[in-house]
């Protein structure tokens, strides 16, 4: 990656860790990281909603320079939306990142490109940064439509945004077939597809594309981080399974420096 884009390693804890477990994990993670890690890599954790407040107070009181992220939100700021959480509520907890359009939300909870685009705007409006997820299924990959799929998802989410707003977005390219399966895209393939996403951002928003961080996600683990992060287009990782354990996540962060 180029020096102007500081790598981001974001742990997506999905539906794991109670608030008590989350406090322990973030404390243990902080014991394993030092100033050189934080200087080289921005580190974020994205706990479940029920753990956000506890993790926030732990990070604040122990002065741990790890950013807080959430895994989802609604696009409205308040209202009669039983079960939903608004961007404003997250921003009050010092949440910096919100994962938007993760493939599990798209596939299991029917999240459409339209909903994803609204959420991106709402997150930006609440002064946070979306981590917008894009990626193809195995079928789409086999049909040779990977580039078309990721470019289409990127356009659907970002078209019409001002360049300044696009500059605040992070994108995560996650091939769906690589999530939680132990399979990863080859570093070369991931690099090429991320290049396609970057070109799409350039079409939409011009030169901010060169500053936009685009992460790779899908079975990132200590053993494959270094080769992925050596690729010029890959600016960090969205890490699921390997971020649940503080030893593994600390190693991923260190190999990503
Ligand atoms: P994984 O998940 O690292 O467990 O494959 C990544 C993700 O879904 O963000």
mmCIF file of C-alpha atoms and ligand atoms in Angstrom:
data_model
loop_
_atom_site.group_PDB
_atom_site.id
_atom_site.type_symbol
_atom_site.label_atom_id
_atom_site.label_comp_id
_atom_site.label_asym_id
_atom_site.label_seq_id
_atom_site.Cartn_x
_atom_site.Cartn_y
_atom_site.Cartn_z
ATOM 1 C CA UNK A 1 0.000 0.000 0.000
ATOM 2 C CA UNK A 2 1.099 3.599 -0.459
ATOM 3 C CA UNK A 3 2.278 5.616 2.509
ATOM 4 C CA UNK A 4 -0.609 8.099 2.365
ATOM 5 C CA UNK A 5 -3.134 5.419 3.369
ATOM 6 C CA UNK A 6 -2.700 4.260 6.951
ATOM 7 C CA UNK A 7 -3.744 0.605 7.154
ATOM 8 C CA UNK A 8 -6.859 -0.194 9.161
ATOM 9 C CA UNK A 9 -7.336 -3.534 10.873
ATOM 10 C CA UNK A 10 -10.943 -3.803 11.990
ATOM 11 C CA UNK A 11 -12.209 -6.736 14.035
ATOM 12 C CA UNK A 12 -15.767 -7.725 13.176
ATOM 13 C CA UNK A 13 -16.937 -9.706 16.192
ATOM 14 C CA UNK A 14 -20.327 -10.484 14.654
ATOM 15 C CA UNK A 15 -22.709 -12.110 17.194
ATOM 16 C CA UNK A 16 -19.946 -13.122 19.594
ATOM 17 C CA UNK A 17 -18.793 -11.937 23.042
ATOM 18 C CA UNK A 18 -21.053 -10.742 25.850
ATOM 19 C CA UNK A 19 -20.162 -7.326 27.216
ATOM 20 C CA UNK A 20 -18.062 -8.977 29.942
ATOM 21 C CA UNK A 21 -16.130 -11.073 27.428
ATOM 22 C CA UNK A 22 -15.722 -8.048 25.180
ATOM 23 C CA UNK A 23 -14.078 -6.036 27.976
ATOM 24 C CA UNK A 24 -11.604 -8.849 28.596
ATOM 25 C CA UNK A 25 -10.768 -9.268 24.926
ATOM 26 C CA UNK A 26 -10.121 -5.580 24.373
ATOM 27 C CA UNK A 27 -7.970 -5.357 27.504
ATOM 28 C CA UNK A 28 -5.932 -8.417 26.528
ATOM 29 C CA UNK A 29 -5.551 -7.058 23.005
ATOM 30 C CA UNK A 30 -4.208 -3.787 24.383
ATOM 31 C CA UNK A 31 -1.602 -5.638 26.512
ATOM 32 C CA UNK A 32 -0.290 -7.269 23.339
ATOM 33 C CA UNK A 33 0.006 -4.057 21.290
ATOM 34 C CA UNK A 34 2.467 -1.212 21.658
ATOM 35 C CA UNK A 35 3.058 2.277 20.273
ATOM 36 C CA UNK A 36 4.777 0.955 17.155
ATOM 37 C CA UNK A 37 1.662 -1.047 16.276
ATOM 38 C CA UNK A 38 -0.667 1.904 16.772
ATOM 39 C CA UNK A 39 1.651 4.192 14.848
ATOM 40 C CA UNK A 40 1.755 1.852 11.858
ATOM 41 C CA UNK A 41 -1.823 0.528 11.896
ATOM 42 C CA UNK A 42 -5.167 1.942 12.971
ATOM 43 C CA UNK A 43 -6.901 -0.720 15.047
ATOM 44 C CA UNK A 44 -10.683 -0.967 15.474
ATOM 45 C CA UNK A 45 -13.051 -3.430 17.116
ATOM 46 C CA UNK A 46 -16.713 -3.781 16.192
ATOM 47 C CA UNK A 47 -18.546 -5.479 19.079
ATOM 48 C CA UNK A 48 -22.258 -6.323 19.274
ATOM 49 C CA UNK A 49 -24.528 -3.428 20.286
ATOM 50 C CA UNK A 50 -24.807 -4.772 23.845
ATOM 51 C CA UNK A 51 -21.047 -4.450 24.357
ATOM 52 C CA UNK A 52 -20.446 -1.040 22.785
ATOM 53 C CA UNK A 53 -20.870 1.012 25.958
ATOM 54 C CA UNK A 54 -18.660 -1.307 28.036
ATOM 55 C CA UNK A 55 -15.924 -1.368 25.421
ATOM 56 C CA UNK A 56 -16.137 2.404 25.048
ATOM 57 C CA UNK A 57 -15.638 2.999 28.772
ATOM 58 C CA UNK A 58 -12.777 0.480 28.875
ATOM 59 C CA UNK A 59 -11.015 2.187 25.953
ATOM 60 C CA UNK A 60 -11.554 5.624 27.524
ATOM 61 C CA UNK A 61 -10.590 4.808 31.085
ATOM 62 C CA UNK A 62 -7.487 2.806 30.125
ATOM 63 C CA UNK A 63 -6.611 5.282 27.328
ATOM 64 C CA UNK A 64 -6.385 2.510 24.756
ATOM 65 C CA UNK A 65 -5.986 3.943 21.226
ATOM 66 C CA UNK A 66 -8.314 1.431 19.583
ATOM 67 C CA UNK A 67 -11.251 2.802 17.606
ATOM 68 C CA UNK A 68 -14.767 1.637 18.283
ATOM 69 C CA UNK A 69 -16.968 0.369 15.473
ATOM 70 C CA UNK A 70 -20.532 -0.925 15.210
ATOM 71 C CA UNK A 71 -21.785 -3.649 12.891
ATOM 72 C CA UNK A 72 -24.974 -2.067 11.591
ATOM 73 C CA UNK A 73 -27.433 0.802 12.125
ATOM 74 C CA UNK A 74 -30.695 2.195 10.833
ATOM 75 C CA UNK A 75 -30.720 5.224 8.527
ATOM 76 C CA UNK A 76 -33.169 7.339 10.535
ATOM 77 C CA UNK A 77 -32.001 9.321 13.549
ATOM 78 C CA UNK A 78 -34.993 8.295 15.729
ATOM 79 C CA UNK A 79 -38.551 7.065 15.398
ATOM 80 C CA UNK A 80 -40.910 4.117 15.622
ATOM 81 C CA UNK A 81 -38.482 1.425 14.399
ATOM 82 C CA UNK A 82 -38.671 -1.319 17.003
ATOM 83 C CA UNK A 83 -35.389 -3.116 17.439
ATOM 84 C CA UNK A 84 -33.271 -0.653 15.479
ATOM 85 C CA UNK A 85 -30.334 1.519 16.568
ATOM 86 C CA UNK A 86 -29.700 4.950 15.059
ATOM 87 C CA UNK A 87 -26.439 6.511 13.882
ATOM 88 C CA UNK A 88 -26.935 9.314 16.426
ATOM 89 C CA UNK A 89 -27.035 6.758 19.268
ATOM 90 C CA UNK A 90 -23.789 5.219 18.050
ATOM 91 C CA UNK A 91 -22.058 8.560 17.585
ATOM 92 C CA UNK A 92 -22.789 9.392 21.251
ATOM 93 C CA UNK A 93 -20.778 6.310 22.226
ATOM 94 C CA UNK A 94 -17.746 7.641 20.323
ATOM 95 C CA UNK A 95 -18.269 5.074 17.619
ATOM 96 C CA UNK A 96 -15.986 5.951 14.698
ATOM 97 C CA UNK A 97 -16.869 3.225 12.180
ATOM 98 C CA UNK A 98 -20.081 1.465 11.230
ATOM 99 C CA UNK A 99 -19.959 -1.645 9.052
ATOM 100 C CA UNK A 100 -22.597 -1.203 6.344
ATOM 101 C CA UNK A 101 -23.866 -3.783 3.888
ATOM 102 C CA UNK A 102 -21.977 -6.784 5.234
ATOM 103 C CA UNK A 103 -22.821 -9.791 3.060
ATOM 104 C CA UNK A 104 -24.442 -11.537 6.038
ATOM 105 C CA UNK A 105 -26.867 -8.622 6.351
ATOM 106 C CA UNK A 106 -27.477 -8.559 2.630
ATOM 107 C CA UNK A 107 -27.984 -12.326 2.350
ATOM 108 C CA UNK A 108 -29.618 -13.247 5.670
ATOM 109 C CA UNK A 109 -31.544 -10.073 6.467
ATOM 110 C CA UNK A 110 -32.533 -8.901 3.002
ATOM 111 C CA UNK A 111 -30.549 -5.678 3.025
ATOM 112 C CA UNK A 112 -30.814 -4.072 -0.413
ATOM 113 C CA UNK A 113 -28.449 -1.735 -2.245
ATOM 114 C CA UNK A 114 -30.977 1.016 -1.549
ATOM 115 C CA UNK A 115 -30.900 0.402 2.220
ATOM 116 C CA UNK A 116 -27.099 0.253 2.113
ATOM 117 C CA UNK A 117 -26.940 3.623 0.311
ATOM 118 C CA UNK A 118 -29.230 5.216 2.917
ATOM 119 C CA UNK A 119 -27.150 3.826 5.759
ATOM 120 C CA UNK A 120 -23.921 5.118 4.212
ATOM 121 C CA UNK A 121 -25.421 8.617 4.065
ATOM 122 C CA UNK A 122 -26.806 8.395 7.602
ATOM 123 C CA UNK A 123 -23.476 7.257 9.040
ATOM 124 C CA UNK A 124 -21.637 10.090 7.288
ATOM 125 C CA UNK A 125 -24.313 12.522 8.472
ATOM 126 C CA UNK A 126 -23.623 11.493 12.074
ATOM 127 C CA UNK A 127 -19.879 12.225 11.568
ATOM 128 C CA UNK A 128 -18.826 8.574 11.535
ATOM 129 C CA UNK A 129 -17.259 6.545 8.726
ATOM 130 C CA UNK A 130 -19.009 3.642 7.057
ATOM 131 C CA UNK A 131 -17.043 0.481 6.336
ATOM 132 C CA UNK A 132 -18.954 -0.394 3.181
ATOM 133 C CA UNK A 133 -18.766 -4.084 2.307
ATOM 134 C CA UNK A 134 -18.852 -5.351 -1.266
ATOM 135 C CA UNK A 135 -18.138 -8.790 -2.675
ATOM 136 C CA UNK A 136 -19.195 -11.545 -5.031
ATOM 137 C CA UNK A 137 -20.676 -14.997 -4.474
ATOM 138 C CA UNK A 138 -18.864 -18.108 -5.684
ATOM 139 C CA UNK A 139 -21.374 -18.426 -8.512
ATOM 140 C CA UNK A 140 -20.696 -14.871 -9.646
ATOM 141 C CA UNK A 141 -16.982 -15.506 -9.485
ATOM 142 C CA UNK A 142 -17.300 -18.664 -11.575
ATOM 143 C CA UNK A 143 -19.358 -16.741 -14.131
ATOM 144 C CA UNK A 144 -16.604 -14.136 -14.390
ATOM 145 C CA UNK A 145 -18.796 -11.333 -13.051
ATOM 146 C CA UNK A 146 -16.762 -10.384 -9.974
ATOM 147 C CA UNK A 147 -15.688 -6.990 -11.318
ATOM 148 C CA UNK A 148 -19.185 -6.087 -12.439
ATOM 149 C CA UNK A 149 -20.647 -7.071 -9.056
ATOM 150 C CA UNK A 150 -18.227 -5.091 -6.896
ATOM 151 C CA UNK A 151 -18.292 -2.057 -9.184
ATOM 152 C CA UNK A 152 -22.117 -2.140 -9.161
ATOM 153 C CA UNK A 153 -22.315 -2.373 -5.365
ATOM 154 C CA UNK A 154 -19.780 0.432 -5.004
ATOM 155 C CA UNK A 155 -21.714 2.688 -7.396
ATOM 156 C CA UNK A 156 -25.060 1.898 -5.766
ATOM 157 C CA UNK A 157 -23.722 2.895 -2.334
ATOM 158 C CA UNK A 158 -21.593 5.925 -3.208
ATOM 159 C CA UNK A 159 -23.061 7.540 -6.341
ATOM 160 C CA UNK A 160 -24.132 11.111 -5.721
ATOM 161 C CA UNK A 161 -21.977 11.629 -2.625
ATOM 162 C CA UNK A 162 -19.643 14.621 -2.507
ATOM 163 C CA UNK A 163 -15.961 13.753 -2.929
ATOM 164 C CA UNK A 164 -15.322 14.926 0.671
ATOM 165 C CA UNK A 165 -17.825 12.395 1.934
ATOM 166 C CA UNK A 166 -16.425 9.594 -0.182
ATOM 167 C CA UNK A 167 -13.026 10.424 1.304
ATOM 168 C CA UNK A 168 -14.422 9.544 4.754
ATOM 169 C CA UNK A 169 -15.635 6.105 3.662
ATOM 170 C CA UNK A 170 -13.732 2.858 4.057
ATOM 171 C CA UNK A 171 -14.543 0.001 1.675
ATOM 172 C CA UNK A 172 -14.103 -3.678 2.502
ATOM 173 C CA UNK A 173 -13.853 -6.110 -0.380
ATOM 174 C CA UNK A 174 -15.040 -9.443 0.966
ATOM 175 C CA UNK A 175 -15.543 -12.326 -1.460
ATOM 176 C CA UNK A 176 -18.549 -14.069 0.084
ATOM 177 C CA UNK A 177 -17.108 -17.524 -0.559
ATOM 178 C CA UNK A 178 -14.065 -16.605 1.554
ATOM 179 C CA UNK A 179 -15.958 -15.481 4.672
ATOM 180 C CA UNK A 180 -15.634 -17.905 7.560
ATOM 181 C CA UNK A 181 -14.639 -20.723 5.206
ATOM 182 C CA UNK A 182 -10.873 -20.754 5.630
ATOM 183 C CA UNK A 183 -10.560 -19.958 1.910
ATOM 184 C CA UNK A 184 -8.967 -16.664 0.944
ATOM 185 C CA UNK A 185 -8.696 -14.942 -2.377
ATOM 186 C CA UNK A 186 -5.116 -15.102 -3.612
ATOM 187 C CA UNK A 187 -3.317 -11.867 -2.777
ATOM 188 C CA UNK A 188 -3.066 -11.155 -6.517
ATOM 189 C CA UNK A 189 -6.807 -11.668 -7.107
ATOM 190 C CA UNK A 190 -7.756 -9.580 -4.065
ATOM 191 C CA UNK A 191 -5.391 -6.847 -5.215
ATOM 192 C CA UNK A 192 -6.875 -6.833 -8.721
ATOM 193 C CA UNK A 193 -10.485 -6.676 -7.506
ATOM 194 C CA UNK A 194 -9.648 -3.911 -5.052
ATOM 195 C CA UNK A 195 -8.120 -2.075 -8.009
ATOM 196 C CA UNK A 196 -11.506 -2.349 -9.743
ATOM 197 C CA UNK A 197 -13.222 -0.865 -6.669
ATOM 198 C CA UNK A 198 -10.681 1.955 -6.583
ATOM 199 C CA UNK A 199 -11.234 2.743 -10.266
ATOM 200 C CA UNK A 200 -14.981 2.845 -9.647
ATOM 201 C CA UNK A 201 -14.435 5.328 -6.815
ATOM 202 C CA UNK A 202 -12.220 7.378 -9.130
ATOM 203 C CA UNK A 203 -15.048 7.512 -11.706
ATOM 204 C CA UNK A 204 -17.462 8.665 -9.003
ATOM 205 C CA UNK A 205 -15.339 11.020 -6.947
ATOM 206 C CA UNK A 206 -12.031 11.660 -8.709
ATOM 207 C CA UNK A 207 -8.678 11.684 -6.985
ATOM 208 C CA UNK A 208 -9.973 10.933 -3.456
ATOM 209 C CA UNK A 209 -9.879 7.343 -4.711
ATOM 210 C CA UNK A 210 -6.146 7.421 -4.083
ATOM 211 C CA UNK A 211 -6.724 8.237 -0.406
ATOM 212 C CA UNK A 212 -9.639 5.866 0.178
ATOM 213 C CA UNK A 213 -8.784 2.874 2.284
ATOM 214 C CA UNK A 214 -9.957 -0.392 0.776
ATOM 215 C CA UNK A 215 -9.663 -3.426 3.033
ATOM 216 C CA UNK A 216 -9.663 -7.114 2.225
ATOM 217 C CA UNK A 217 -11.882 -9.431 4.272
ATOM 218 C CA UNK A 218 -12.511 -13.172 4.225
ATOM 219 C CA UNK A 219 -10.573 -15.634 6.388
ATOM 220 C CA UNK A 220 -7.782 -13.187 7.215
ATOM 221 C CA UNK A 221 -5.585 -14.847 9.848
ATOM 222 C CA UNK A 222 -2.054 -14.504 11.193
ATOM 223 C CA UNK A 223 -0.681 -16.920 8.577
ATOM 224 C CA UNK A 224 -1.906 -15.020 5.519
ATOM 225 C CA UNK A 225 -1.870 -11.387 6.644
ATOM 226 C CA UNK A 226 1.651 -10.456 5.559
ATOM 227 C CA UNK A 227 1.218 -11.609 1.955
ATOM 228 C CA UNK A 228 -2.160 -9.889 1.632
ATOM 229 C CA UNK A 229 -0.901 -6.644 3.156
ATOM 230 C CA UNK A 230 2.152 -6.619 0.891
ATOM 231 C CA UNK A 231 -0.181 -5.932 -2.046
ATOM 232 C CA UNK A 232 -0.186 -2.284 -3.155
ATOM 233 C CA UNK A 233 -3.994 -1.890 -3.301
ATOM 234 C CA UNK A 234 -4.821 -3.598 0.020
ATOM 235 C CA UNK A 235 -5.042 -1.100 2.881
ATOM 236 C CA UNK A 236 -5.898 -3.366 5.782
ATOM 237 C CA UNK A 237 -8.332 -6.070 6.802
ATOM 238 C CA UNK A 238 -11.856 -6.644 8.024
ATOM 239 C CA UNK A 239 -11.216 -9.610 10.255
ATOM 240 C CA UNK A 240 -13.945 -11.888 11.581
ATOM 241 C CA UNK A 241 -12.990 -15.176 13.244
ATOM 242 C CA UNK A 242 -9.345 -14.260 13.889
ATOM 243 C CA UNK A 243 -10.337 -11.053 15.710
ATOM 244 C CA UNK A 244 -12.251 -12.893 18.445
ATOM 245 C CA UNK A 245 -9.066 -14.069 20.084
ATOM 246 C CA UNK A 246 -6.720 -11.311 21.304
ATOM 247 C CA UNK A 247 -3.566 -13.330 20.542
ATOM 248 C CA UNK A 248 -4.603 -13.996 16.953
ATOM 249 C CA UNK A 249 -5.841 -10.458 16.348
ATOM 250 C CA UNK A 250 -2.661 -8.942 17.790
ATOM 251 C CA UNK A 251 -0.617 -11.119 15.415
ATOM 252 C CA UNK A 252 -2.761 -10.069 12.453
ATOM 253 C CA UNK A 253 -2.195 -6.417 13.409
ATOM 254 C CA UNK A 254 1.527 -6.931 13.768
ATOM 255 C CA UNK A 255 1.882 -8.775 10.453
ATOM 256 C CA UNK A 256 -0.140 -6.000 8.852
ATOM 257 C CA UNK A 257 2.303 -3.258 9.878
HETATM 258 P P1 LIG B 1 -13.896 -14.060 8.585
HETATM 259 O O1 LIG B 1 -15.034 -12.915 8.474
HETATM 260 O O2 LIG B 1 -12.593 -13.347 8.819
HETATM 261 O O3 LIG B 1 -14.310 -14.914 9.732
HETATM 262 O O4 LIG B 1 -13.894 -14.788 7.270
HETATM 263 C C1 LIG B 1 -14.772 -11.706 7.824
HETATM 264 C C2 LIG B 1 -16.034 -10.875 7.774
HETATM 265 O O5 LIG B 1 -17.123 -11.431 7.556
HETATM 266 O O6 LIG B 1 -15.984 -9.640 7.934
#
